[in-house]
GROMACS .gro file of C-alpha atoms in nm:
model
  222
    1UNK     CA    1  13.873  -8.039  23.051
    2UNK     CA    2  13.968  -8.198  22.716
    3UNK     CA    3  13.855  -7.938  22.463
    4UNK     CA    4  14.050  -7.792  22.197
    5UNK     CA    5  13.935  -7.415  22.127
    6UNK     CA    6  13.914  -7.285  21.772
    7UNK     CA    7  13.808  -6.937  21.733
    8UNK     CA    8  13.928  -6.920  21.368
    9UNK     CA    9  13.651  -7.129  21.279
   10UNK     CA   10  13.423  -6.839  21.388
   11UNK     CA   11  13.636  -6.541  21.294
   12UNK     CA   12  13.635  -6.697  20.931
   13UNK     CA   13  13.256  -6.647  20.898
   14UNK     CA   14  13.250  -6.315  21.087
   15UNK     CA   15  13.032  -6.187  20.794
   16UNK     CA   16  12.677  -6.343  20.896
   17UNK     CA   17  12.743  -6.200  21.256
   18UNK     CA   18  12.805  -5.859  21.156
   19UNK     CA   19  12.480  -5.901  20.915
   20UNK     CA   20  12.305  -6.007  21.248
   21UNK     CA   21  12.461  -5.713  21.447
   22UNK     CA   22  12.306  -5.458  21.188
   23UNK     CA   23  11.980  -5.600  21.226
   24UNK     CA   24  11.983  -5.597  21.609
   25UNK     CA   25  12.097  -5.228  21.585
   26UNK     CA   26  11.825  -5.165  21.351
   27UNK     CA   27  11.573  -5.309  21.615
   28UNK     CA   28  11.705  -5.140  21.872
   29UNK     CA   29  11.688  -4.788  21.727
   30UNK     CA   30  11.343  -4.836  21.601
   31UNK     CA   31  11.232  -4.939  21.942
   32UNK     CA   32  11.388  -4.682  22.121
   33UNK     CA   33  11.216  -4.438  21.864
   34UNK     CA   34  10.885  -4.576  21.961
   35UNK     CA   35  10.983  -4.619  22.314
   36UNK     CA   36  11.093  -4.232  22.366
   37UNK     CA   37  10.789  -4.070  22.185
   38UNK     CA   38  10.521  -4.323  22.268
   39UNK     CA   39  10.640  -4.311  22.643
   40UNK     CA   40  10.598  -3.949  22.705
   41UNK     CA   41  10.252  -3.985  22.573
   42UNK     CA   42  10.154  -4.268  22.792
   43UNK     CA   43  10.321  -4.102  23.085
   44UNK     CA   44  10.069  -3.781  23.023
   45UNK     CA   45   9.794  -4.042  22.998
   46UNK     CA   46   9.885  -4.215  23.309
   47UNK     CA   47   9.884  -3.893  23.502
   48UNK     CA   48   9.570  -3.781  23.370
   49UNK     CA   49   9.252  -3.660  23.593
   50UNK     CA   50   9.005  -3.850  23.367
   51UNK     CA   51   8.988  -4.200  23.453
   52UNK     CA   52   8.881  -4.298  23.102
   53UNK     CA   53   9.230  -4.205  23.004
   54UNK     CA   54   9.412  -4.281  23.307
   55UNK     CA   55   9.314  -4.665  23.354
   56UNK     CA   56   9.367  -4.789  23.011
   57UNK     CA   57   9.721  -4.652  22.999
   58UNK     CA   58   9.796  -4.798  23.364
   59UNK     CA   59   9.668  -5.137  23.232
   60UNK     CA   60   9.903  -5.091  22.940
   61UNK     CA   61  10.224  -4.995  23.131
   62UNK     CA   62  10.171  -5.277  23.405
   63UNK     CA   63  10.075  -5.540  23.145
   64UNK     CA   64  10.399  -5.492  22.963
   65UNK     CA   65  10.614  -5.426  23.297
   66UNK     CA   66  10.444  -5.751  23.441
   67UNK     CA   67  10.499  -5.988  23.162
   68UNK     CA   68  10.798  -6.147  23.008
   69UNK     CA   69  10.915  -5.990  22.691
   70UNK     CA   70  10.982  -6.314  22.542
   71UNK     CA   71  10.599  -6.378  22.594
   72UNK     CA   72  10.505  -6.049  22.438
   73UNK     CA   73  10.719  -6.117  22.145
   74UNK     CA   74  10.566  -6.479  22.093
   75UNK     CA   75  10.213  -6.350  22.173
   76UNK     CA   76  10.289  -6.046  21.896
   77UNK     CA   77  10.439  -6.314  21.633
   78UNK     CA   78  10.167  -6.566  21.646
   79UNK     CA   79   9.849  -6.423  21.803
   80UNK     CA   80   9.817  -6.092  21.606
   81UNK     CA   81   9.771  -6.227  21.263
   82UNK     CA   82   9.532  -6.479  21.409
   83UNK     CA   83   9.293  -6.237  21.611
   84UNK     CA   84   9.327  -5.936  21.393
   85UNK     CA   85   9.425  -6.071  21.038
   86UNK     CA   86   9.727  -5.846  21.036
   87UNK     CA   87  10.025  -5.997  20.878
   88UNK     CA   88  10.381  -5.825  20.914
   89UNK     CA   89  10.718  -5.937  20.859
   90UNK     CA   90  10.902  -6.083  21.168
   91UNK     CA   91  11.139  -5.778  21.181
   92UNK     CA   92  10.856  -5.540  21.196
   93UNK     CA   93  10.667  -5.744  21.447
   94UNK     CA   94  10.991  -5.776  21.647
   95UNK     CA   95  10.995  -5.364  21.632
   96UNK     CA   96  10.653  -5.350  21.736
   97UNK     CA   97  10.706  -5.576  22.052
   98UNK     CA   98  11.017  -5.441  22.168
   99UNK     CA   99  10.874  -5.077  22.116
  100UNK     CA  100  10.565  -5.099  22.326
  101UNK     CA  101  10.773  -5.290  22.572
  102UNK     CA  102  11.016  -5.003  22.611
  103UNK     CA  103  10.736  -4.763  22.610
  104UNK     CA  104  10.575  -4.919  22.934
  105UNK     CA  105  10.904  -4.865  23.114
  106UNK     CA  106  10.997  -4.506  22.970
  107UNK     CA  107  10.671  -4.412  23.054
  108UNK     CA  108  10.722  -4.489  23.411
  109UNK     CA  109  11.056  -4.293  23.385
  110UNK     CA  110  10.904  -4.005  23.224
  111UNK     CA  111  10.609  -3.977  23.517
  112UNK     CA  112  10.855  -3.959  23.782
  113UNK     CA  113  11.056  -3.676  23.604
  114UNK     CA  114  10.733  -3.489  23.532
  115UNK     CA  115  10.626  -3.533  23.879
  116UNK     CA  116  10.975  -3.364  23.974
  117UNK     CA  117  10.924  -3.049  23.754
  118UNK     CA  118  10.897  -2.763  24.017
  119UNK     CA  119  10.582  -2.631  24.045
  120UNK     CA  120  10.711  -2.256  23.983
  121UNK     CA  121  10.814  -2.326  23.621
  122UNK     CA  122  10.438  -2.434  23.566
  123UNK     CA  123  10.310  -2.135  23.749
  124UNK     CA  124  10.558  -1.907  23.543
  125UNK     CA  125  10.396  -2.077  23.216
  126UNK     CA  126  10.060  -1.976  23.323
  127UNK     CA  127  10.154  -1.632  23.392
  128UNK     CA  128  10.310  -1.595  23.063
  129UNK     CA  129  10.005  -1.683  22.900
  130UNK     CA  130  10.089  -2.071  22.773
  131UNK     CA  131   9.833  -2.297  22.724
  132UNK     CA  132   9.856  -2.647  22.852
  133UNK     CA  133   9.973  -2.787  22.537
  134UNK     CA  134  10.243  -2.502  22.514
  135UNK     CA  135  10.348  -2.594  22.893
  136UNK     CA  136  10.390  -2.947  22.802
  137UNK     CA  137  10.602  -2.881  22.502
  138UNK     CA  138  10.812  -2.598  22.637
  139UNK     CA  139  10.847  -2.675  23.014
  140UNK     CA  140  10.715  -3.011  23.109
  141UNK     CA  141  10.888  -3.227  22.822
  142UNK     CA  142  11.263  -3.061  22.819
  143UNK     CA  143  11.262  -3.081  23.210
  144UNK     CA  144  11.143  -3.446  23.217
  145UNK     CA  145  11.343  -3.552  22.914
  146UNK     CA  146  11.668  -3.418  23.075
  147UNK     CA  147  11.599  -3.549  23.399
  148UNK     CA  148  11.510  -3.883  23.262
  149UNK     CA  149  11.788  -3.971  23.023
  150UNK     CA  150  11.995  -4.187  23.233
  151UNK     CA  151  11.730  -4.419  23.267
  152UNK     CA  152  11.602  -4.406  22.919
  153UNK     CA  153  11.968  -4.499  22.819
  154UNK     CA  154  11.948  -4.765  23.073
  155UNK     CA  155  11.628  -4.879  22.922
  156UNK     CA  156  11.751  -4.839  22.590
  157UNK     CA  157  12.051  -5.075  22.618
  158UNK     CA  158  11.832  -5.325  22.809
  159UNK     CA  159  11.616  -5.358  22.517
  160UNK     CA  160  11.928  -5.376  22.303
  161UNK     CA  161  11.998  -5.681  22.518
  162UNK     CA  162  11.646  -5.820  22.499
  163UNK     CA  163  11.641  -5.811  22.117
  164UNK     CA  164  11.820  -6.133  22.133
  165UNK     CA  165  11.496  -6.275  22.236
  166UNK     CA  166  11.346  -6.222  21.883
  167UNK     CA  167  11.574  -6.506  21.733
  168UNK     CA  168  11.315  -6.735  21.854
  169UNK     CA  169  11.081  -6.626  21.574
  170UNK     CA  170  11.328  -6.671  21.330
  171UNK     CA  171  11.420  -6.266  21.302
  172UNK     CA  172  11.772  -6.274  21.155
  173UNK     CA  173  11.935  -6.068  21.422
  174UNK     CA  174  12.273  -6.125  21.611
  175UNK     CA  175  12.177  -6.424  21.819
  176UNK     CA  176  12.006  -6.593  21.549
  177UNK     CA  177  12.310  -6.553  21.330
  178UNK     CA  178  12.514  -6.686  21.652
  179UNK     CA  179  12.292  -6.984  21.676
  180UNK     CA  180  12.299  -7.087  21.291
  181UNK     CA  181  12.692  -7.043  21.288
  182UNK     CA  182  12.734  -7.242  21.602
  183UNK     CA  183  12.549  -7.529  21.438
  184UNK     CA  184  12.731  -7.508  21.103
  185UNK     CA  185  13.077  -7.485  21.262
  186UNK     CA  186  12.997  -7.725  21.563
  187UNK     CA  187  13.159  -7.453  21.793
  188UNK     CA  188  12.910  -7.336  22.028
  189UNK     CA  189  13.151  -7.201  22.280
  190UNK     CA  190  13.346  -7.008  22.057
  191UNK     CA  191  13.040  -6.875  21.861
  192UNK     CA  192  12.860  -6.757  22.174
  193UNK     CA  193  13.159  -6.620  22.354
  194UNK     CA  194  13.215  -6.407  22.068
  195UNK     CA  195  12.835  -6.308  22.015
  196UNK     CA  196  12.847  -6.212  22.410
  197UNK     CA  197  13.174  -5.986  22.348
  198UNK     CA  198  12.980  -5.835  22.088
  199UNK     CA  199  12.674  -5.746  22.294
  200UNK     CA  200  12.942  -5.636  22.551
  201UNK     CA  201  13.125  -5.395  22.336
  202UNK     CA  202  12.802  -5.213  22.231
  203UNK     CA  203  12.633  -5.216  22.577
  204UNK     CA  204  12.955  -5.128  22.800
  205UNK     CA  205  13.032  -4.774  22.654
  206UNK     CA  206  12.654  -4.667  22.705
  207UNK     CA  207  12.661  -4.822  23.035
  208UNK     CA  208  12.957  -4.580  23.120
  209UNK     CA  209  12.787  -4.300  22.968
  210UNK     CA  210  12.506  -4.338  23.193
  211UNK     CA  211  12.719  -4.353  23.498
  212UNK     CA  212  12.882  -4.018  23.388
  213UNK     CA  213  12.551  -3.855  23.338
  214UNK     CA  214  12.445  -3.975  23.676
  215UNK     CA  215  12.745  -3.845  23.824
  216UNK     CA  216  12.732  -3.512  23.647
  217UNK     CA  217  12.375  -3.441  23.750
  218UNK     CA  218  12.476  -3.514  24.103
  219UNK     CA  219  12.727  -3.284  24.100
  220UNK     CA  220  12.534  -3.023  23.929
  221UNK     CA  221  12.266  -3.067  24.198
  222UNK     CA  222  12.506  -2.978  24.488
   0.00000   0.00000   0.00000
């Protein structure tokens, strides 16, 4: 291979990559906020005894779990303004698309955790005179959230990685800035290697944390 590597051409222009990383982290944080909150609500709807509540929520979950995130992002960016006359910024549209995608996956994580809540605890809540909302807030939610933390963290880091897809709709995230810098410097190998290392540097510690939490939970369960 007759190729001379020149990483300095990228490191000299590192500022735009950092700016892109900030946008990526903002997208990830906002999408996780949506996914963590709406995911629990959707999980409760999926488990509802009323079909009018359960079926729309189930269709929502299955749609976002069974279609590519890239298609969802492009659909929101191009179709929502045309169909609903709603015009939002590209970053906002990316947050909505990623947030709803994460909501569907988190809903399944919450649902599994809710089903694992011991019946005795729910019976104790009834015996204490807690109404259904209080049982959800004080018994179901804490137990479900604690049990699903490893999965929620895994989903969260997954959405951090999938956020690179918003570059296709001109959101100036890390991937977009990497593409721009590669075009300007004519150094795609060096540029995308550094971009990949940045994604790895953020994802790897979270992955290790997930492994630690799973091992700790397994130890406590013994």
